């Protein structure tokens, strides 16, 4: 479950304006939500709060049943390992192979090498990248890089998956393939939040939506 | 079930790419130069300590007074001792025994000297005088006809100088360690700047501060330890050469050739510690630098 209660977010200190204002909503465990709104509406900031890359300036954020205001800093890494993130710009590590990029969250979680090999190989098959395990990201197409990013985000079977414009750089066929993978994760029980402004894709896959405008949640449902 | 494919994972254990971000050339080279300086400072401190202990023995009797003939009779010796002990600079005045005198003069006079040995009073001073000449004048006035020898005062001054050199050498050692820590901190900060995005990614994936700092610290410790080992190996022949040059000061004969250098004079024990201490310094500095930087992340 994800719960925002009267959340405000301001970058830096001082009298800077809030980029998110009075945001309140609840996402049930195992739900699929679109996060919609024009560029600059605050979608990425909202996702940043969800995957604990940001902390709210005010209000309460509860992620996977954990209210952040009551969590010690030392407890955050454990919670972050239960969240998968697909970034708009992929954020693959260029000096690592596809295999090592996908294996990274498992290594961070302390999984043994012998165990993770099978899981990573399975994830590469699931995303159609099984022939690319030894390739470096720079040699892949945009669609392939996005699928590597998706495989990395879900390889630990996270309880919450957030994706920021995961289809923004892809053509129609590639976008539909990535979305099918996200849907599959939802089917397996993961709470999924996908930020996009591809209204056509949303129309093809109807689901509840959070709609942002100028830092405020203007519609939920 | 199909066997998972074998893939190239040579860099999988270095997700931050620290093998490139923390260069294995510049940092070890800088540390090697500092380890060389540290080794020389260490050897300097040890050499100064050795000279101090040798010279201290010579400075034990700071002043001696040779008494004129005939003093032993008529209570004049007791009066001379009392007059000397009454001087504020004198802590103790003691007549040297005949056995001590014989031992002292044996190299020149042999086992059974044919001449009458002089009476000599040893003075131990409460503190080193500002002017040994003025003290000698006051002693001569207290014991008319006595011959005052104050070479021990100068030896004591040399001891003080050697102790100062020892302190300066140790201060130089601390300074070198401080500069080494600063160099490591700068290198680690550069590494952080180069791998900022990767660090943020690992942090977002749930890597702990200890994990990220540990990766930097392991790399920094390895590089600094390697550099320190290199510098220490370079220092060994230099120190052996210095020990050979200083041999006459210690009453030894210089070898003058590489083969005959006094390798046993090189402080191997202290030198062996330098790479270990260097690695520990690099590890700790990197840990502190990275953890401090990570505190700015949520």
Short mmCIF file of C-alpha atoms in Angstrom, two decimals:
data_model
loop_
_atom_site.label_atom_id
_atom_site.label_comp_id
_atom_site.label_asym_id
_atom_site.label_seq_id
_atom_site.Cartn_x
_atom_site.Cartn_y
_atom_site.Cartn_z
CA UNK A 1 0.00 0.00 0.00
CA UNK A 2 1.09 3.56 -0.74
CA UNK A 3 -0.50 6.44 1.16
CA UNK A 4 0.15 10.17 0.80
CA UNK A 5 -1.42 12.44 3.40
CA UNK A 6 -1.37 16.20 2.77
CA UNK A 7 2.13 15.97 1.30
CA UNK A 8 4.16 18.98 0.23
CA UNK A 9 7.59 18.90 -1.42
CA UNK A 10 10.06 21.73 -1.78
CA UNK A 11 13.55 21.33 -3.29
CA UNK A 12 16.40 22.86 -1.31
CA UNK A 13 15.95 25.07 1.71
CA UNK A 14 14.58 28.56 2.02
CA UNK A 15 11.53 30.15 0.47
CA UNK A 16 11.48 28.12 -2.80
CA UNK A 17 7.92 27.32 -3.97
CA UNK A 18 6.58 23.82 -3.38
CA UNK A 19 6.70 21.52 -6.40
CA UNK A 20 4.03 19.32 -4.80
CA UNK A 21 1.21 20.75 -2.69
CA UNK A 22 -1.42 19.10 -0.50
CA UNK A 23 -1.19 15.71 -2.22
CA UNK A 24 -3.31 12.99 -0.60
CA UNK A 25 -4.25 9.56 -1.98
CA UNK A 26 -4.09 5.86 -1.19
CA UNK A 27 -3.05 3.06 -3.58
CA UNK A 28 -4.14 -0.41 -2.45
CA UNK A 29 -1.62 -3.25 -2.47
CA UNK A 30 -1.59 -5.03 -5.85
CA UNK A 31 -3.20 -2.16 -7.77
CA UNK A 32 -2.19 -0.70 -11.15
CA UNK A 33 -2.33 3.08 -11.56
CA UNK A 34 -1.45 5.48 -14.29
CA UNK A 35 0.14 8.75 -13.23
CA UNK A 36 -0.86 11.39 -15.75
CA UNK A 37 -0.20 15.06 -16.36
CA UNK A 38 1.77 17.42 -18.56
CA UNK A 39 5.52 17.92 -18.24
CA UNK A 40 6.34 19.84 -15.05
CA UNK A 41 3.14 18.76 -13.33
CA UNK A 42 5.12 16.98 -10.58
CA UNK A 43 4.86 13.35 -11.75
CA UNK A 44 8.59 12.59 -11.35
CA UNK A 45 8.66 14.27 -7.93
CA UNK A 46 5.70 12.17 -6.83
CA UNK A 47 7.43 8.99 -8.04
CA UNK A 48 10.65 10.14 -6.30
CA UNK A 49 8.75 10.28 -3.01
CA UNK A 50 7.25 6.84 -3.66
CA UNK A 51 10.61 5.17 -4.22
CA UNK A 52 12.25 7.05 -1.35
CA UNK A 53 14.65 9.10 -3.48
CA UNK A 54 13.05 12.19 -1.91
CA UNK A 55 11.60 12.98 1.48
CA UNK A 56 8.52 15.18 1.86
CA UNK A 57 8.84 18.71 3.19
CA UNK A 58 5.56 18.22 5.03
CA UNK A 59 2.80 15.68 5.39
CA UNK A 60 3.14 11.92 5.69
CA UNK A 61 4.18 9.37 3.08
CA UNK A 62 3.56 5.72 3.82
CA UNK A 63 5.17 3.14 1.54
CA UNK A 64 4.50 -0.59 1.88
CA UNK A 65 2.96 0.08 5.26
CA UNK A 66 5.94 2.06 6.58
CA UNK A 67 5.35 5.73 7.52
CA UNK A 68 8.55 7.52 6.48
CA UNK A 69 8.38 10.10 9.27
CA UNK A 70 8.90 7.31 11.81
CA UNK A 71 11.61 5.42 9.93
CA UNK A 72 15.27 5.79 10.89
CA UNK A 73 17.64 6.51 8.01
CA UNK A 74 19.24 3.13 8.56
CA UNK A 75 15.94 1.37 7.88
CA UNK A 76 15.44 2.96 4.46
CA UNK A 77 17.78 0.70 2.41
CA UNK A 78 15.79 -2.38 3.39
CA UNK A 79 12.57 -0.70 2.29
CA UNK A 80 14.13 0.52 -0.96
CA UNK A 81 15.05 -3.07 -1.86
CA UNK A 82 11.34 -3.90 -1.96
CA UNK A 83 10.72 -1.19 -4.57
CA UNK A 84 11.59 -1.46 -8.27
CA UNK A 85 12.17 1.66 -10.33
CA UNK A 86 12.18 2.12 -14.11
CA UNK A 87 13.74 5.46 -14.95
CA UNK A 88 12.85 7.54 -17.96
CA UNK A 89 16.54 7.76 -18.92
CA UNK A 90 17.16 4.05 -18.09
CA UNK A 91 20.18 4.79 -15.83
CA UNK A 92 22.02 1.65 -16.89
CA UNK A 93 25.62 1.51 -15.74
CA UNK A 94 27.61 1.78 -18.96
CA UNK A 95 30.64 -0.22 -17.79
CA UNK A 96 28.53 -3.23 -16.77
CA UNK A 97 27.14 -5.89 -19.10
CA UNK A 98 23.41 -6.43 -19.45
CA UNK A 99 23.73 -9.40 -17.08
CA UNK A 100 25.54 -7.37 -14.44
CA UNK A 101 23.12 -4.45 -14.73
CA UNK A 102 20.19 -6.76 -14.14
CA UNK A 103 22.01 -8.63 -11.35
CA UNK A 104 22.88 -5.40 -9.53
CA UNK A 105 19.82 -5.21 -7.19
CA UNK A 106 20.29 -8.84 -6.23
CA UNK A 107 23.96 -8.30 -5.43
CA UNK A 108 23.05 -5.25 -3.36
CA UNK A 109 20.55 -7.42 -1.50
CA UNK A 110 23.36 -9.86 -0.78
CA UNK A 111 22.16 -12.77 -2.92
CA UNK A 112 24.75 -15.47 -3.59
CA UNK A 113 26.23 -15.52 -7.09
CA UNK A 114 25.17 -19.12 -7.68
CA UNK A 115 21.55 -18.25 -6.89
CA UNK A 116 21.26 -15.04 -8.83
CA UNK A 117 22.57 -16.46 -12.12
CA UNK A 118 19.43 -18.50 -12.70
CA UNK A 119 17.11 -15.65 -11.71
CA UNK A 120 18.86 -13.11 -13.94
CA UNK A 121 18.89 -15.53 -16.86
CA UNK A 122 15.17 -16.13 -16.42
CA UNK A 123 14.50 -12.38 -16.27
CA UNK A 124 16.50 -11.83 -19.46
CA UNK A 125 14.43 -14.50 -21.19
CA UNK A 126 11.20 -12.91 -19.88
CA UNK A 127 12.19 -9.55 -21.36
CA UNK A 128 13.46 -11.05 -24.61
CA UNK A 129 17.10 -10.23 -23.91
CA UNK A 130 18.50 -13.72 -23.44
CA UNK A 131 20.95 -13.29 -26.31
CA UNK A 132 22.25 -9.99 -24.95
CA UNK A 133 23.57 -11.00 -21.53
CA UNK A 134 27.18 -10.13 -22.32
CA UNK A 135 26.47 -6.93 -24.23
CA UNK A 136 27.27 -3.46 -22.94
CA UNK A 137 24.35 -0.99 -22.83
CA UNK A 138 25.90 1.29 -25.44
CA UNK A 139 25.53 -1.48 -28.05
CA UNK A 140 21.76 -1.87 -27.47
CA UNK A 141 18.81 -0.09 -29.07
CA UNK A 142 16.62 2.23 -26.99
CA UNK A 143 13.93 -0.43 -26.67
CA UNK A 144 16.45 -3.03 -25.53
CA UNK A 145 17.92 -0.64 -22.97
CA UNK A 146 14.44 0.07 -21.64
CA UNK A 147 13.78 -3.66 -21.27
CA UNK A 148 17.10 -4.08 -19.44
CA UNK A 149 15.99 -1.28 -17.09
CA UNK A 150 12.68 -3.05 -16.59
CA UNK A 151 14.36 -6.42 -15.97
CA UNK A 152 16.62 -4.78 -13.40
CA UNK A 153 13.61 -3.19 -11.69
CA UNK A 154 11.68 -6.42 -11.32
CA UNK A 155 14.40 -9.05 -10.86
CA UNK A 156 13.99 -8.97 -7.07
CA UNK A 157 10.17 -9.34 -7.39
CA UNK A 158 9.47 -5.98 -5.73
CA UNK A 159 6.26 -5.27 -3.87
CA UNK A 160 6.04 -1.83 -5.48
CA UNK A 161 7.09 -0.97 -9.04
CA UNK A 162 7.23 2.65 -10.21
CA UNK A 163 8.00 3.53 -13.82
CA UNK A 164 8.68 7.05 -15.03
CA UNK A 165 7.74 7.45 -18.71
CA UNK A 166 8.89 3.90 -19.48
CA UNK A 167 7.67 4.15 -23.06
CA UNK A 168 8.72 7.75 -23.72
CA UNK A 169 11.64 6.86 -26.00
CA UNK A 170 10.08 3.86 -27.72
CA UNK A 171 8.09 3.29 -30.89
CA UNK A 172 4.56 1.87 -30.67
CA UNK A 173 5.49 -1.81 -30.82
CA UNK A 174 8.30 -1.48 -28.26
CA UNK A 175 6.04 0.58 -25.98
CA UNK A 176 3.32 -2.06 -26.07
CA UNK A 177 5.85 -4.77 -25.25
CA UNK A 178 7.16 -2.87 -22.21
CA UNK A 179 3.62 -2.19 -21.06
CA UNK A 180 2.75 -5.86 -21.38
CA UNK A 181 5.67 -6.66 -19.06
CA UNK A 182 4.45 -4.07 -16.53
CA UNK A 183 0.95 -5.57 -16.71
CA UNK A 184 2.42 -9.02 -16.11
CA UNK A 185 4.13 -7.76 -12.93
CA UNK A 186 0.78 -6.38 -11.79
CA UNK A 187 -0.84 -9.73 -12.50
CA UNK A 188 1.80 -11.35 -10.26
CA UNK A 189 0.71 -9.10 -7.35
CA UNK A 190 3.02 -6.12 -7.55
CA UNK A 191 1.61 -2.63 -6.98
CA UNK A 192 2.45 -0.76 -10.19
CA UNK A 193 2.48 3.00 -10.84
CA UNK A 194 3.32 4.17 -14.37
CA UNK A 195 3.84 7.84 -15.15
CA UNK A 196 3.16 8.77 -18.77
CA UNK A 197 1.69 11.40 -21.00
CA UNK A 198 1.00 8.89 -23.78
CA UNK A 199 -2.77 9.20 -23.62
CA UNK A 200 -3.15 6.71 -26.47
CA UNK A 201 -1.43 3.98 -24.45
CA UNK A 202 -3.65 4.76 -21.47
CA UNK A 203 -6.73 4.47 -23.68
CA UNK A 204 -5.54 1.04 -24.85
CA UNK A 205 -5.04 -0.14 -21.27
CA UNK A 206 -7.71 1.39 -19.06
CA UNK A 207 -6.80 1.54 -15.35
CA UNK A 208 -7.30 3.93 -12.42
CA UNK A 209 -5.27 7.12 -12.75
CA UNK A 210 -3.74 9.86 -10.64
CA UNK A 211 -3.85 13.11 -12.60
CA UNK A 212 -1.40 15.89 -11.66
CA UNK A 213 -1.39 19.53 -12.60
CA UNK A 214 0.97 22.24 -11.34
CA UNK A 215 2.09 20.19 -8.36
CA UNK A 216 -1.39 19.21 -7.21
CA UNK A 217 -3.43 16.05 -7.54
CA UNK A 218 -6.46 17.09 -9.52
CA UNK A 219 -8.12 13.71 -10.13
CA UNK A 220 -7.87 10.23 -8.62
CA UNK A 221 -9.80 7.30 -9.92
CA UNK B 1 15.89 -26.73 -17.29
CA UNK B 2 18.29 -24.93 -19.59
CA UNK B 3 21.66 -24.06 -18.08
CA UNK B 4 22.01 -20.28 -17.54
CA UNK B 5 24.40 -18.77 -20.06
CA UNK B 6 27.97 -18.02 -19.07
CA UNK B 7 28.58 -14.32 -19.53
CA UNK B 8 31.38 -11.88 -19.02
CA UNK B 9 30.98 -10.58 -15.46
CA UNK B 10 34.47 -9.33 -14.83
CA UNK B 11 33.21 -5.96 -13.65
CA UNK B 12 30.13 -7.18 -11.85
CA UNK B 13 31.80 -6.78 -8.50
CA UNK B 14 32.77 -3.20 -9.31
CA UNK B 15 29.40 -1.59 -10.12
CA UNK B 16 30.73 1.87 -9.32
CA UNK B 17 33.56 1.49 -11.82
CA UNK B 18 36.10 2.43 -9.17
CA UNK B 19 38.93 0.73 -11.02
CA UNK B 20 38.78 3.65 -13.42
CA UNK B 21 37.44 6.35 -11.10
CA UNK B 22 40.26 5.85 -8.57
CA UNK B 23 43.32 5.64 -10.78
CA UNK B 24 45.86 2.96 -10.00
CA UNK B 25 48.71 5.22 -11.10
CA UNK B 26 48.48 8.75 -9.69
CA UNK B 27 47.37 7.93 -6.14
CA UNK B 28 49.90 5.14 -5.53
CA UNK B 29 52.67 7.31 -7.00
CA UNK B 30 51.83 10.22 -4.69
CA UNK B 31 51.55 7.91 -1.71
CA UNK B 32 54.85 6.23 -2.62
CA UNK B 33 56.58 9.63 -2.50
CA UNK B 34 55.01 10.36 0.88
CA UNK B 35 55.88 6.91 2.20
CA UNK B 36 59.50 7.57 1.19
CA UNK B 37 59.42 10.81 3.21
CA UNK B 38 57.69 9.05 6.11
CA UNK B 39 60.31 6.30 6.09
CA UNK B 40 63.10 8.86 6.19
CA UNK B 41 61.40 10.79 8.99
CA UNK B 42 60.91 7.56 10.89
CA UNK B 43 64.54 6.57 10.44
CA UNK B 44 65.60 10.11 11.39
CA UNK B 45 63.60 9.89 14.60
CA UNK B 46 65.10 6.51 15.38
CA UNK B 47 68.65 7.69 14.59
CA UNK B 48 68.20 10.78 16.75
CA UNK B 49 66.94 8.58 19.58
CA UNK B 50 70.02 6.37 19.26
CA UNK B 51 72.38 9.35 19.32
CA UNK B 52 70.50 10.76 22.31
CA UNK B 53 70.96 7.61 24.34
CA UNK B 54 74.67 7.42 23.44
CA UNK B 55 75.32 11.06 24.23
CA UNK B 56 73.27 10.99 27.40
CA UNK B 57 75.82 8.65 28.92
CA UNK B 58 78.51 11.20 28.16
CA UNK B 59 76.45 14.00 29.64
CA UNK B 60 75.85 12.16 32.92
CA UNK B 61 78.74 13.99 34.57
CA UNK B 62 78.09 17.46 33.26
CA UNK B 63 81.11 19.04 35.06
CA UNK B 64 84.24 17.62 36.64
CA UNK B 65 86.63 19.44 38.95
CA UNK B 66 90.22 18.22 39.25
CA UNK B 67 91.52 19.19 42.68
CA UNK B 68 95.00 20.61 43.25
CA UNK B 69 97.55 18.37 45.07
CA UNK B 70 97.33 18.32 48.86
CA UNK B 71 93.61 18.90 49.08
CA UNK B 72 92.97 15.49 50.62
CA UNK B 73 94.59 16.57 53.85
CA UNK B 74 93.31 18.81 56.64
CA UNK B 75 89.62 18.63 55.82
CA UNK B 76 90.05 20.71 52.65
CA UNK B 77 88.36 18.03 50.52
CA UNK B 78 85.22 18.09 52.70
CA UNK B 79 85.14 21.88 52.55
CA UNK B 80 85.51 21.79 48.75
CA UNK B 81 82.62 19.30 48.42
CA UNK B 82 80.45 21.41 50.74
CA UNK B 83 81.28 24.60 48.83
CA UNK B 84 80.36 22.93 45.53
CA UNK B 85 77.08 21.47 46.83
CA UNK B 86 76.16 24.91 48.13
CA UNK B 87 76.09 26.26 44.56
CA UNK B 88 72.45 26.52 43.37
CA UNK B 89 73.22 24.92 39.98
CA UNK B 90 74.74 21.80 41.55
CA UNK B 91 72.41 18.89 42.38
CA UNK B 92 75.14 16.58 43.63
CA UNK B 93 78.90 16.66 44.11
CA UNK B 94 80.71 13.34 44.49
CA UNK B 95 84.35 12.36 44.67
CA UNK B 96 85.29 9.82 42.03
CA UNK B 97 86.71 6.67 43.62
CA UNK B 98 90.22 5.49 42.86
CA UNK B 99 88.79 2.45 41.07
CA UNK B 100 86.68 4.71 38.83
CA UNK B 101 89.70 6.85 38.02
CA UNK B 102 91.84 3.80 37.21
CA UNK B 103 89.12 2.47 34.92
CA UNK B 104 88.86 5.85 33.23
CA UNK B 105 92.59 6.20 32.65
CA UNK B 106 93.35 2.55 31.89
CA UNK B 107 93.63 3.11 28.10
CA UNK B 108 96.44 5.62 28.65
CA UNK B 109 98.13 4.49 31.87
CA UNK B 110 97.62 0.73 31.85
CA UNK B 111 96.57 -1.57 34.70
CA UNK B 112 99.04 -0.28 37.32
CA UNK B 113 99.74 3.43 36.83
CA UNK B 114 103.12 4.58 38.09
CA UNK B 115 101.94 8.13 38.70
CA UNK B 116 99.71 9.44 41.48
CA UNK B 117 96.13 9.78 40.28
CA UNK B 118 94.46 13.18 40.72
CA UNK B 119 91.38 13.69 42.85
CA UNK B 120 88.33 14.47 40.73
CA UNK B 121 84.88 15.59 41.87
CA UNK B 122 81.90 14.82 39.58
CA UNK B 123 79.14 17.39 39.60
CA UNK B 124 75.59 16.61 38.52
CA UNK B 125 73.74 19.78 37.69
CA UNK B 126 70.17 20.65 38.62
CA UNK B 127 69.70 22.16 35.16
CA UNK B 128 71.84 23.13 32.20
CA UNK B 129 73.41 26.57 32.74
CA UNK B 130 72.81 29.35 30.23
CA UNK B 131 76.54 30.11 30.32
CA UNK B 132 78.88 27.18 31.08
CA UNK B 133 81.81 29.65 31.26
CA UNK B 134 80.18 31.69 34.06
CA UNK B 135 79.40 28.47 35.99
CA UNK B 136 83.01 27.34 35.53
CA UNK B 137 84.14 30.68 37.02
CA UNK B 138 81.91 30.26 40.09
CA UNK B 139 83.14 26.67 40.61
CA UNK B 140 86.75 27.77 40.33
CA UNK B 141 86.05 30.47 42.91
CA UNK B 142 84.51 27.87 45.25
CA UNK B 143 87.53 25.53 44.89
CA UNK B 144 90.64 27.66 44.49
CA UNK B 145 93.27 25.95 42.32
CA UNK B 146 90.76 23.42 40.90
CA UNK B 147 90.69 22.67 37.16
CA UNK B 148 87.12 22.81 35.85
CA UNK B 149 86.07 20.71 32.82
CA UNK B 150 82.55 21.45 31.59
CA UNK B 151 82.47 19.45 28.32
CA UNK B 152 79.47 17.53 29.65
CA UNK B 153 77.40 20.71 29.44
CA UNK B 154 78.01 20.83 25.71
CA UNK B 155 77.24 17.15 25.36
CA UNK B 156 74.00 17.75 27.24
CA UNK B 157 73.19 20.51 24.79
CA UNK B 158 73.82 18.11 21.92
CA UNK B 159 71.45 15.67 23.60
CA UNK B 160 68.81 18.40 23.78
CA UNK B 161 69.43 19.14 20.10
CA UNK B 162 69.11 15.46 19.19
CA UNK B 163 65.85 15.27 21.13
CA UNK B 164 64.59 18.31 19.23
CA UNK B 165 65.53 16.61 15.96
CA UNK B 166 63.66 13.53 17.09
CA UNK B 167 60.59 15.62 17.85
CA UNK B 168 60.87 17.40 14.48
CA UNK B 169 61.16 14.03 12.70
CA UNK B 170 58.06 12.73 14.45
CA UNK B 171 56.21 15.97 13.65
CA UNK B 172 57.24 15.52 10.01
CA UNK B 173 55.85 11.99 10.15
CA UNK B 174 52.51 13.27 11.46
CA UNK B 175 52.52 15.99 8.80
CA UNK B 176 53.17 13.45 6.02
CA UNK B 177 50.33 11.29 7.35
CA UNK B 178 48.05 14.33 7.36
CA UNK B 179 49.00 15.24 3.80
CA UNK B 180 48.48 11.62 2.71
CA UNK B 181 45.00 11.66 4.26
CA UNK B 182 44.24 14.93 2.46
CA UNK B 183 45.44 13.48 -0.87
CA UNK B 184 43.28 10.39 -0.38
CA UNK B 185 40.28 12.56 0.52
CA UNK B 186 40.75 14.65 -2.64
CA UNK B 187 41.10 11.51 -4.79
CA UNK B 188 37.99 9.97 -3.24
CA UNK B 189 36.03 13.19 -3.73
CA UNK B 190 37.07 13.17 -7.39
CA UNK B 191 35.95 9.55 -7.58
CA UNK B 192 32.60 10.45 -6.03
CA UNK B 193 32.17 13.28 -8.54
CA UNK B 194 32.96 10.91 -11.41
CA UNK B 195 30.54 8.23 -10.15
CA UNK B 196 27.83 10.44 -8.70
CA UNK B 197 25.07 8.97 -10.89
CA UNK B 198 26.09 5.38 -10.17
CA UNK B 199 26.25 6.08 -6.43
CA UNK B 200 22.77 7.62 -6.51
CA UNK B 201 21.49 4.59 -8.43
CA UNK B 202 22.93 2.11 -5.93
CA UNK B 203 21.56 4.23 -3.09
CA UNK B 204 18.08 4.17 -4.70
CA UNK B 205 18.31 0.38 -5.07
CA UNK B 206 18.88 -0.02 -1.34
CA UNK B 207 22.64 -0.08 -1.00
CA UNK B 208 23.61 0.97 2.51
CA UNK B 209 26.09 3.73 3.31
CA UNK B 210 28.41 1.03 4.65
CA UNK B 211 28.23 -0.86 1.34
CA UNK B 212 28.98 2.16 -0.83
CA UNK B 213 31.65 3.56 1.51
CA UNK B 214 33.16 0.09 1.82
CA UNK B 215 33.63 -0.16 -1.95
CA UNK B 216 35.53 3.13 -2.01
CA UNK B 217 37.47 2.28 1.14
CA UNK B 218 38.54 -1.11 -0.18
CA UNK B 219 39.84 0.43 -3.38
CA UNK B 220 41.54 3.36 -1.60
CA UNK B 221 43.11 1.04 0.99
CA UNK B 222 44.51 -1.19 -1.75
CA UNK B 223 45.95 1.73 -3.74
CA UNK B 224 47.42 3.51 -0.71
CA UNK B 225 48.85 0.28 0.69
CA UNK B 226 50.46 -0.49 -2.67
CA UNK B 227 51.90 3.02 -2.92
CA UNK B 228 53.21 2.88 0.63
CA UNK B 229 54.83 -0.49 -0.05
CA UNK B 230 56.53 0.92 -3.14
CA UNK B 231 57.79 3.99 -1.24
CA UNK B 232 59.03 1.84 1.61
CA UNK B 233 60.96 -0.43 -0.75
CA UNK B 234 62.56 2.65 -2.32
CA UNK B 235 63.42 4.02 1.11
CA UNK B 236 65.33 0.95 2.32
CA UNK B 237 68.51 1.45 0.24
CA UNK B 238 68.45 5.20 0.88
CA UNK B 239 68.31 4.62 4.63
CA UNK B 240 71.07 2.02 4.45
CA UNK B 241 73.16 4.64 2.63
CA UNK B 242 72.46 7.24 5.32
CA UNK B 243 73.35 4.72 8.03
CA UNK B 244 76.66 4.13 6.25
CA UNK B 245 77.35 7.88 6.11
CA UNK B 246 76.58 8.19 9.83
CA UNK B 247 78.75 5.23 10.79
CA UNK B 248 81.72 7.40 11.94
CA UNK B 249 79.43 9.25 14.37
CA UNK B 250 78.71 5.94 16.07
CA UNK B 251 82.31 4.83 16.12
CA UNK B 252 81.95 2.47 13.17
CA UNK B 253 83.72 2.22 9.83
CA UNK B 254 81.74 3.18 6.70
CA UNK B 255 81.42 0.48 4.02
CA UNK B 256 81.58 2.81 1.05
CA UNK B 257 80.09 0.21 -1.32
CA UNK B 258 76.57 -0.99 -2.07
CA UNK B 259 77.34 -4.56 -1.11
CA UNK B 260 78.71 -3.59 2.27
CA UNK B 261 75.89 -1.22 3.28
CA UNK B 262 74.75 -1.74 6.87
CA UNK B 263 71.35 -3.26 6.04
CA UNK B 264 70.98 -4.31 9.67
CA UNK B 265 70.82 -0.60 10.58
CA UNK B 266 67.63 -0.10 8.52
CA UNK B 267 64.61 -0.04 10.87
CA UNK B 268 62.87 -2.95 9.15
CA UNK B 269 60.21 -3.37 11.82
CA UNK B 270 59.01 0.21 11.57
CA UNK B 271 59.25 0.14 7.76
CA UNK B 272 57.15 -3.03 7.58
CA UNK B 273 54.39 -1.19 9.41
CA UNK B 274 54.27 1.68 6.89
CA UNK B 275 52.30 -0.13 4.12
CA UNK B 276 49.86 -1.50 6.69
CA UNK B 277 49.40 1.89 8.33
CA UNK B 278 49.10 3.49 4.88
CA UNK B 279 46.38 1.05 3.85
CA UNK B 280 44.54 1.68 7.12
CA UNK B 281 44.86 5.44 6.64
CA UNK B 282 43.48 5.19 3.09
CA UNK B 283 40.63 2.93 4.18
CA UNK B 284 39.62 5.16 7.08
CA UNK B 285 39.91 8.39 5.08
CA UNK B 286 37.80 6.98 2.25
CA UNK B 287 35.19 5.68 4.68
CA UNK B 288 34.91 9.08 6.39
CA UNK B 289 34.85 11.03 3.10
CA UNK B 290 32.19 8.87 1.43
CA UNK B 291 29.98 8.53 4.49
CA UNK B 292 30.05 12.27 4.98
CA UNK B 293 29.03 12.78 1.33
CA UNK B 294 26.29 10.15 1.54
CA UNK B 295 24.66 11.95 4.45
CA UNK B 296 23.31 14.48 1.97
CA UNK B 297 21.26 11.76 0.26
CA UNK B 298 17.80 11.02 1.71
#
